[in-house]
CSV table of C-alpha atoms in Angstrom, one decimal:
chain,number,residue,atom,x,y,z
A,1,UNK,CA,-39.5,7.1,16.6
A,2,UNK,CA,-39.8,2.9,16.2
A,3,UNK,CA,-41.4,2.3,12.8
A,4,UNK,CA,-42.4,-1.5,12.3
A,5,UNK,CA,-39.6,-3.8,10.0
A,6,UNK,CA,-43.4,-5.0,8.5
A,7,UNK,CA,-42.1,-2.4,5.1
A,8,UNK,CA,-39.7,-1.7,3.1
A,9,UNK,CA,-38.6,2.3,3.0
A,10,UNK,CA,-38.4,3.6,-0.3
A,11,UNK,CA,-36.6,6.9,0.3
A,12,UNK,CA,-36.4,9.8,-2.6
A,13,UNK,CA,-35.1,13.2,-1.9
A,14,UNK,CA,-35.7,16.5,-3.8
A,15,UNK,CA,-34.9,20.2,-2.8
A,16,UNK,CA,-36.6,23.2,-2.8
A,17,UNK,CA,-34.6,26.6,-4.0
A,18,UNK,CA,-35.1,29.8,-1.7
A,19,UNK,CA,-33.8,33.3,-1.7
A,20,UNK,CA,-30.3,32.3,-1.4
A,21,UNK,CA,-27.7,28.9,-2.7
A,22,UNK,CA,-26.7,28.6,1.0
A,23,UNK,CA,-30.0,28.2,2.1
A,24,UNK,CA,-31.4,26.2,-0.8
A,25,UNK,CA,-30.4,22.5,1.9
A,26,UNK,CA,-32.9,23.6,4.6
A,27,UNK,CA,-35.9,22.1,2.7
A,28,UNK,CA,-35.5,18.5,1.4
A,29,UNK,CA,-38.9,16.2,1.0
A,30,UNK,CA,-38.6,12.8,1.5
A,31,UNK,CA,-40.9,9.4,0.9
A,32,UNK,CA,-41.2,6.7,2.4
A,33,UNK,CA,-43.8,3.6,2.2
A,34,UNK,CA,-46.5,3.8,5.2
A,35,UNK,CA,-49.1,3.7,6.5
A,36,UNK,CA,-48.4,6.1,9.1
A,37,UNK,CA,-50.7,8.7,9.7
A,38,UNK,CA,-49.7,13.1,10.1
A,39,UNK,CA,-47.6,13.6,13.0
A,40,UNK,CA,-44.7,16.3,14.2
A,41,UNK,CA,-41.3,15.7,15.6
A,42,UNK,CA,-38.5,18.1,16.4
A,43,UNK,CA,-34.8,16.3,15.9
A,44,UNK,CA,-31.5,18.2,16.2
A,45,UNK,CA,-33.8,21.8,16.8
A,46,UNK,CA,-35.7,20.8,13.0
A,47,UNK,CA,-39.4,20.7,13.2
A,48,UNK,CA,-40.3,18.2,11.0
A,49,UNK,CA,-43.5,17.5,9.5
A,50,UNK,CA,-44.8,14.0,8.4
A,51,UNK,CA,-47.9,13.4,6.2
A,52,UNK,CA,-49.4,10.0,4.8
A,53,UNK,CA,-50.9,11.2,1.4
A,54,UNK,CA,-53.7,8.3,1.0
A,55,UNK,CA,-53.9,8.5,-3.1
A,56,UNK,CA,-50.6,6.4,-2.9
A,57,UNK,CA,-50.0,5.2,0.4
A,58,UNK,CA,-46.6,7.3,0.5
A,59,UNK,CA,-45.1,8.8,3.7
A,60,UNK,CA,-43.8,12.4,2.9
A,61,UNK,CA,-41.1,14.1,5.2
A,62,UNK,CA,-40.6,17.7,5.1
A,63,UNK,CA,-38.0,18.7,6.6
A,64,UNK,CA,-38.1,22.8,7.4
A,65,UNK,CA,-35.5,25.0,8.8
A,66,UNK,CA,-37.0,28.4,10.0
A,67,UNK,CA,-34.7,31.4,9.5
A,68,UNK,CA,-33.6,31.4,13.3
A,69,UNK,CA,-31.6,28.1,13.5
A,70,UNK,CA,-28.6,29.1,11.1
A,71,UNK,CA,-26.2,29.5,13.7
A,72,UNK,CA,-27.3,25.8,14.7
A,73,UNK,CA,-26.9,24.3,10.7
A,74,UNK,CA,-23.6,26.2,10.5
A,75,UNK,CA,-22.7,24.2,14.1
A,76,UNK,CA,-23.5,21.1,12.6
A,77,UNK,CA,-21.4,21.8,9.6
A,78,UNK,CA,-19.0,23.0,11.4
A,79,UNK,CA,-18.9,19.2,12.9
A,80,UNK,CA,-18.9,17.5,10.3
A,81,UNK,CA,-16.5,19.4,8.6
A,82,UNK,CA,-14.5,18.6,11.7
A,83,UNK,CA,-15.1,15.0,11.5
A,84,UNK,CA,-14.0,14.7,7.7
A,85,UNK,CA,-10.8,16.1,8.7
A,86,UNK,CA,-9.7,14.0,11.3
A,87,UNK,CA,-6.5,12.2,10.5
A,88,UNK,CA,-6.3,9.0,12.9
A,89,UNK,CA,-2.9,6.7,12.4
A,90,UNK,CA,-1.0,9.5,10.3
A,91,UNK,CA,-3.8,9.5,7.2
A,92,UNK,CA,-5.0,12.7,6.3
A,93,UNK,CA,-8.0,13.5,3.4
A,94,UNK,CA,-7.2,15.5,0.2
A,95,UNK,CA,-9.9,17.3,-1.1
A,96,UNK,CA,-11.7,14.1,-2.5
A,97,UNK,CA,-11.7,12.8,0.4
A,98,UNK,CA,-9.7,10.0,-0.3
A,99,UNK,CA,-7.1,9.1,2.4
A,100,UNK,CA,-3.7,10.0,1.7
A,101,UNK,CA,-0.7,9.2,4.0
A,102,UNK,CA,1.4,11.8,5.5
A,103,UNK,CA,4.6,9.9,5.4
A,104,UNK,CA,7.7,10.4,3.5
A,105,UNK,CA,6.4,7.7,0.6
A,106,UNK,CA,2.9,6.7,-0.1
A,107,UNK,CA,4.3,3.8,-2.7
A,108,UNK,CA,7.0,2.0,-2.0
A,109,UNK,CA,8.4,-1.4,-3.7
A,110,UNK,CA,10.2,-3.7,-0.9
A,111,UNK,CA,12.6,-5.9,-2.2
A,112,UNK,CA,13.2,-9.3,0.0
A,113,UNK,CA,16.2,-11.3,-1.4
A,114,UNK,CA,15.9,-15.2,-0.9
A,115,UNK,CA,18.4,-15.2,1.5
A,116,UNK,CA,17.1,-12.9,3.5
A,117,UNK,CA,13.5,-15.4,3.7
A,118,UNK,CA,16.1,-18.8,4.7
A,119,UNK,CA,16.9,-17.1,8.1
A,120,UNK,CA,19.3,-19.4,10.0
A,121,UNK,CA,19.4,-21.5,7.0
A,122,UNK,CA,18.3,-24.5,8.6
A,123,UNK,CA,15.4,-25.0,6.5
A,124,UNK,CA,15.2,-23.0,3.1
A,125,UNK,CA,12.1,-20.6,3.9
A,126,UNK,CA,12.3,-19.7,7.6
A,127,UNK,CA,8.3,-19.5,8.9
A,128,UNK,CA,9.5,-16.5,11.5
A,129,UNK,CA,11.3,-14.2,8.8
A,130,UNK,CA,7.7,-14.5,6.6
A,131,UNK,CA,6.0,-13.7,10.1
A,132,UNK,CA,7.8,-11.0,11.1
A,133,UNK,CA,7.9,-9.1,7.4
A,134,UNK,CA,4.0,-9.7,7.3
A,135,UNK,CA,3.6,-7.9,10.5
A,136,UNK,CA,5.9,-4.9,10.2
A,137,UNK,CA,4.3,-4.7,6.2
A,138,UNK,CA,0.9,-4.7,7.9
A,139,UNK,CA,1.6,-2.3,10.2
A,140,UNK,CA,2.5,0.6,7.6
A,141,UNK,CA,-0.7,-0.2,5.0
A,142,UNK,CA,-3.0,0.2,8.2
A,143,UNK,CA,-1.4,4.2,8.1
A,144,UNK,CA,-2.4,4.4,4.6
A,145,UNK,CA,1.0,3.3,2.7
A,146,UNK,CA,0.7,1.4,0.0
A,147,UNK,CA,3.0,-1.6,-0.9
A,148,UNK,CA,4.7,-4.2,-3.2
A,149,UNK,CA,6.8,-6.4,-2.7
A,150,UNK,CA,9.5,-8.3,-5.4
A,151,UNK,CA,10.9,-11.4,-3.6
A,152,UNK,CA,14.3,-13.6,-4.7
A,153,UNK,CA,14.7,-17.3,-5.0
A,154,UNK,CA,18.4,-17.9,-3.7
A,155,UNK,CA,17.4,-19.4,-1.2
A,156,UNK,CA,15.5,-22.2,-3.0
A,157,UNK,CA,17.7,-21.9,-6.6
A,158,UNK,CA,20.3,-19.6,-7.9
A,159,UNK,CA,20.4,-19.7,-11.6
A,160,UNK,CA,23.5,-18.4,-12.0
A,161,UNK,CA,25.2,-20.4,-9.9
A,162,UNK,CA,23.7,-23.9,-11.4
A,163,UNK,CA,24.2,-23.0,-15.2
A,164,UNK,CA,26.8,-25.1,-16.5
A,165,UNK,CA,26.2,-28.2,-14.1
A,166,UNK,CA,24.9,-31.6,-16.1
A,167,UNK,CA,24.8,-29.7,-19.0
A,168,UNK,CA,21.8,-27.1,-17.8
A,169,UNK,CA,22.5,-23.8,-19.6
A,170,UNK,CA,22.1,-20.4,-18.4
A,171,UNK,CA,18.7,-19.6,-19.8
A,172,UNK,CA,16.8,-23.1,-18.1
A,173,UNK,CA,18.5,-22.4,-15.0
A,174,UNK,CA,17.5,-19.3,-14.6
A,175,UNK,CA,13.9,-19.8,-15.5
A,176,UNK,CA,14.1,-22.8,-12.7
A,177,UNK,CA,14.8,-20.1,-10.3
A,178,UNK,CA,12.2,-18.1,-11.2
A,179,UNK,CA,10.4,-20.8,-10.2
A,180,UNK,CA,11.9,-20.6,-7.1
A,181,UNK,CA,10.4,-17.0,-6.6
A,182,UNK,CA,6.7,-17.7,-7.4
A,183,UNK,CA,7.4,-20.6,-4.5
A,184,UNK,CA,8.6,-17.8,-2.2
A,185,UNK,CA,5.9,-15.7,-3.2
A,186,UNK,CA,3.0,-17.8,-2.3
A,187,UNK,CA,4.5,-19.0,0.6
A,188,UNK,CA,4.7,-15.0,2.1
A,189,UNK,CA,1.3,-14.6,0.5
A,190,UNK,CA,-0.5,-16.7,2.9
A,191,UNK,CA,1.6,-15.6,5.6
A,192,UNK,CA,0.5,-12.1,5.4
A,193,UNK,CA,-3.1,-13.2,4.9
A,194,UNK,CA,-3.0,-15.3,7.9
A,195,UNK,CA,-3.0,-12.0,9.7
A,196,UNK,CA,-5.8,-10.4,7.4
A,197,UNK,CA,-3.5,-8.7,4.6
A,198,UNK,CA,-5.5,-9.0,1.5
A,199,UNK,CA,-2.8,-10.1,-0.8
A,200,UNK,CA,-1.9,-10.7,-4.4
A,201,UNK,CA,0.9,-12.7,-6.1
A,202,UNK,CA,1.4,-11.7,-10.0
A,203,UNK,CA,3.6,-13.9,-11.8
A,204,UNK,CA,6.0,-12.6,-14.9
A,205,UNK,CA,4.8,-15.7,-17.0
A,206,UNK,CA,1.3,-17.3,-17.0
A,207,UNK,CA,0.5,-19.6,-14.1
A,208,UNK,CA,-3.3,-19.4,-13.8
A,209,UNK,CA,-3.9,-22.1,-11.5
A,210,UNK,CA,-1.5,-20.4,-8.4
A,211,UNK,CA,-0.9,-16.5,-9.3
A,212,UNK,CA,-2.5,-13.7,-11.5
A,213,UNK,CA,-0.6,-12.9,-14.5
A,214,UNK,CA,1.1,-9.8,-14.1
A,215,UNK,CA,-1.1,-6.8,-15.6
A,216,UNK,CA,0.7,-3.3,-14.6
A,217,UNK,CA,-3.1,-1.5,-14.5
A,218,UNK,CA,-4.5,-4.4,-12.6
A,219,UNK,CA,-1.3,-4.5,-10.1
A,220,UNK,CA,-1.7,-0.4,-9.6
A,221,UNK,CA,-5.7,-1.1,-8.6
A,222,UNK,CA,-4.5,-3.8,-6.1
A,223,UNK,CA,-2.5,-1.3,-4.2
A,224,UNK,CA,-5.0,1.6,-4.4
A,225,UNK,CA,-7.3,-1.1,-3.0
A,226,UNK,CA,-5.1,-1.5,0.3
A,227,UNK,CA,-3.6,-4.8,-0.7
A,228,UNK,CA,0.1,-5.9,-1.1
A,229,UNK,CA,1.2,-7.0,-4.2
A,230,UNK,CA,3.8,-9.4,-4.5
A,231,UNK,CA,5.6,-9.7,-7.9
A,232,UNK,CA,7.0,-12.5,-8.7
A,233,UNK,CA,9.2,-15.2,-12.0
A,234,UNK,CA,11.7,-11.8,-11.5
A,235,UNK,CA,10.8,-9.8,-14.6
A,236,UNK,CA,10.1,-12.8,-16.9
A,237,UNK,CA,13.5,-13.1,-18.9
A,238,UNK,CA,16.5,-15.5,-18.4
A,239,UNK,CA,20.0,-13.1,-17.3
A,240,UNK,CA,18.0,-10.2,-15.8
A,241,UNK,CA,18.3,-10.4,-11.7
A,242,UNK,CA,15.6,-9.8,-9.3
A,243,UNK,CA,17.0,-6.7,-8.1
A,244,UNK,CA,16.4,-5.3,-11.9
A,245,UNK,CA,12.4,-6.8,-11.4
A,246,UNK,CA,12.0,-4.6,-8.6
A,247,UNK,CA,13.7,-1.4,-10.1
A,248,UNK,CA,11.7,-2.8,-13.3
A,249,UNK,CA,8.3,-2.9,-11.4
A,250,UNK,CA,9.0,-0.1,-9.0
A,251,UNK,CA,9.2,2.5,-12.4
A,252,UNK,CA,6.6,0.6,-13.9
A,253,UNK,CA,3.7,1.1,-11.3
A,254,UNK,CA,4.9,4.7,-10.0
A,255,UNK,CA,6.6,3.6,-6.9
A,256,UNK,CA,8.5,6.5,-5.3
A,257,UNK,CA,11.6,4.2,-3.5
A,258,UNK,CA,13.0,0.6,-3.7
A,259,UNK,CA,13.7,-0.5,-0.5
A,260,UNK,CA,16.4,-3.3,-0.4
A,261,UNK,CA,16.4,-5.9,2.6
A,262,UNK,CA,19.5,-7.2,3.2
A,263,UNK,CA,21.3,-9.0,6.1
A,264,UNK,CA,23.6,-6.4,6.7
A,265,UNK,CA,22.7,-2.9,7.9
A,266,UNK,CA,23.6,-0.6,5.1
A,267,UNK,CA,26.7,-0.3,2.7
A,268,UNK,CA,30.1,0.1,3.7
A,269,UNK,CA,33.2,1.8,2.4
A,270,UNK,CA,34.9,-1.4,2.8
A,271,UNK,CA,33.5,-5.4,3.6
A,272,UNK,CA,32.8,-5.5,6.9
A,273,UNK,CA,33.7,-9.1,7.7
A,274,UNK,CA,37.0,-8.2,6.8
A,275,UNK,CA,37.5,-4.7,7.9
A,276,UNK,CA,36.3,-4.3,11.3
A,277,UNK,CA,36.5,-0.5,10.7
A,278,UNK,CA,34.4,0.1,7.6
A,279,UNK,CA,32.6,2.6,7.8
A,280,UNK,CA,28.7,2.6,7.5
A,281,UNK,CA,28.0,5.0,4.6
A,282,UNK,CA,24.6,7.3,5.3
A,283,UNK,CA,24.2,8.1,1.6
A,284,UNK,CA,25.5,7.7,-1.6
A,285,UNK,CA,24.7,9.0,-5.4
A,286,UNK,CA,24.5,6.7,-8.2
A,287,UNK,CA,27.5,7.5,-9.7
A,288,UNK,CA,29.5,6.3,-6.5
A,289,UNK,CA,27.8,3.6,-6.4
A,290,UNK,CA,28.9,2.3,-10.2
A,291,UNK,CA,32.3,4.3,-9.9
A,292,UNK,CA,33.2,2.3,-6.9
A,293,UNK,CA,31.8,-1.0,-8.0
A,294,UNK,CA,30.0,-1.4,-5.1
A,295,UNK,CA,28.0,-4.8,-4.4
A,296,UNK,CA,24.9,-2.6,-4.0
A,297,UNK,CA,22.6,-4.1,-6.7
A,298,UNK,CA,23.6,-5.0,-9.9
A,299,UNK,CA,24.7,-2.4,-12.6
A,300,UNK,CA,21.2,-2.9,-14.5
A,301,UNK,CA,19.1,-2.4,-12.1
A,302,UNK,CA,21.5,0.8,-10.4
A,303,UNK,CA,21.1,2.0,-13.9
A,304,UNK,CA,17.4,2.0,-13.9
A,305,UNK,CA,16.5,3.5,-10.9
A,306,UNK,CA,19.4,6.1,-11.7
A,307,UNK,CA,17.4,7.2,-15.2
A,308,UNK,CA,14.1,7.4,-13.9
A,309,UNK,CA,15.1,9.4,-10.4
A,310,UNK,CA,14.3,6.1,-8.0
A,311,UNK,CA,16.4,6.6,-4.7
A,312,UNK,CA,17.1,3.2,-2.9
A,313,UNK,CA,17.2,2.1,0.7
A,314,UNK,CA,19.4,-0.6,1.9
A,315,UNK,CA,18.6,-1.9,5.2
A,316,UNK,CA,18.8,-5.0,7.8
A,317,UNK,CA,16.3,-7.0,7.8
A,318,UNK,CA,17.0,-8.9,11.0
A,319,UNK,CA,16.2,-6.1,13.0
A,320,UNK,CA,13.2,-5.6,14.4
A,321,UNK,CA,11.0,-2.5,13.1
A,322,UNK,CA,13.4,-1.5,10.1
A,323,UNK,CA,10.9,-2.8,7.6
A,324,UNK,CA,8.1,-0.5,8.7
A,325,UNK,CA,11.2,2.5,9.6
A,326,UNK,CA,12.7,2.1,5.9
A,327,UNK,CA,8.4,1.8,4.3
A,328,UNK,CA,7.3,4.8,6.3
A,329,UNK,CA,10.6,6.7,5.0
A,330,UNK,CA,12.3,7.3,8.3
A,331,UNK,CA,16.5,7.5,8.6
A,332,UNK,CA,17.4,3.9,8.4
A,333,UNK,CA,20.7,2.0,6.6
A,334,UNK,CA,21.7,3.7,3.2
A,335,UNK,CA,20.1,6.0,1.0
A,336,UNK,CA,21.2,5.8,-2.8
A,337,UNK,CA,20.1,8.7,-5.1
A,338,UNK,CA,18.3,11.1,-2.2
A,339,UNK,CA,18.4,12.8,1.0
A,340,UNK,CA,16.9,12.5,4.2
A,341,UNK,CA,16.3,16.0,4.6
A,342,UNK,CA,12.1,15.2,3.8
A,343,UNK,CA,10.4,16.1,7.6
A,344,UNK,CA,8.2,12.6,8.4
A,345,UNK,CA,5.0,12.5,10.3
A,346,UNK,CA,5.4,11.0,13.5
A,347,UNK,CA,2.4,9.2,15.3
């Protein structure tokens, strides 16, 4: 049926109630503006009546089911219902009908040290390392996975390693490279963005004109929206590293792993560049890692995730698909605090 663009539809609904509940959605009336006259048509085995009442200049549409087309309404439930639970890309709906990942994690916090972002180190931010974490990052919130990010600043400014020089005291330095972070940040903000990741940069400390402050509630409805959040300015106070701001942020907004990139592919028993036989450890418990004094993470932010049950992934990031491997919770590098006994969803 062609009716003329020359109108606007007004459409209200109402239903009738019948012998039974079930059968209480066979008779709907709808309205719509017209000035159509009476006329019949049958759609999907439903005779449907239509009716211009001239008082008002209203098109009424009755829509009757006789008692002989059930098994044809329960097909077309049967459809739908089909429809509602298809699961394209590894996303399946809970009973809200929300999607809901089927991975290992549905909220991860990725931590990308500053190093990691310099790549060969001829230039301090490396334009194929942003490229290739914005791809691999957009790959997993496309299945459903949602994501923030806490980047470092080493490769721009290490506060730690300035305090002391021309008189610069521990605290300035290390709110310089905080600075350093936000300048990472918004530099792997437009990356990802470039390739149609809506993105988010939240700042420890107020800088209004180039990042949203960070609000926990605010950051949490960012990532149920489907965009990456990148926190960044570390947690906002001079002597805490960034690995404590993502333990910090990961507890914080209910993040169920941390997942460290690193340029090495796990931890060892031993260094590897001096011991060409260390041995690549597949997990480890929190207490091994402080009893051993291993150059993990610092002791803070081991300590955090250990009291409020956050495992940790350490992984390469110079190899190609670990990012998405470690985010969608498959076997990859070193688990801290867990086991990879969880089965994951393969597509």
């Amino acid at each position: 049926m062609a009716i003329s663009t020359s109108f606007m539809p007004i459409i209200s609904s109402s239903s009738s109630s019948s012998s039974s509940t079930s059968s209480s959605r066979n008779l709907s009336s709808f309205s719509l503006s017209s000035a159509l006259g009476t006329f019949r048509i049958r759609k999907n085995g439903i005779m449907s009546n239509y009716h211009r009442q001239t008082s008002n200049c209203r098109l009424v549409i009755n829509y009757c089911s006789s008692s002989g087309m059930g098994s044809g309404q329960n097909n077309v439930n049967m459809k739908q219902h089909q429809m509602a639970s298809m699961s394209p890309f590894g996303v399946t709906l809970n009973q809200g009908g929300m999607s809901k990942s089927s991975y290992k994690w549905q909220r991860v916090l990725l931590k990308v040290s500053g190093e990691a972002l310099a790549g060969d180190h001829t230039q301090n931010i490396d334009p194929k390392v942003t490229m290739a974490i914005a791809r691999e990052v957009a790959a997993v919130t496309r299945l459903g996975i949602e994501v923030a990010i806490v980047v470092g600043g080493g490769n721009i400014f290490r506060g730690s390693s300035w305090a002391g020089s021309s008189g610069l005291d521990r605290s300035s330095a290390d709110y310089i490279g905080m600075l350093a972070t936000v300048m990472n940040a918004i530099f792997l903000q437009a990356t990802m963005e470039s390739i149609g990741i809506p993105t988010r940069v939240q700042t420890a400390f107020r800088m209004s004109e180039v990042a949203e402050p960070y609000i926990r509630r605010r950051a949490v409805r960012h990532l149920e929206k489907g965009r990456v959040v990148i926190f960044a300015a570390g947690t906002g106070n001079p002597f805490f590293t960034t690995d404590t701001a993502a333990a910090l942020r990961c507890a914080e907004i209910n993040a169920e792993v941390v997942l460290k990139a690193t340029n090495v592919d796990g931890v060892y028993d031993d260094n590897p560049r001096h011991n060409p036989n260390a041995r690549l450890l597949d997990t480890l418990t929190y207490h091994e890692v402080t009893s051993k004094d291993l150059s993990v993470m610092d002791m803070t932010a081991i300590t955090l995730c250990q009291e409020n049950n956050i495992p940790v992934v350490v992984f390469n990031l110079n190899q190609p698909g670990n990012i998405s491997k470690a985010i969608k919770g498959e076997r990859v590098g070193t688990l801290i605090g867990g086991t990879w006994n969880s089965v994951v969803s393969m597509t």
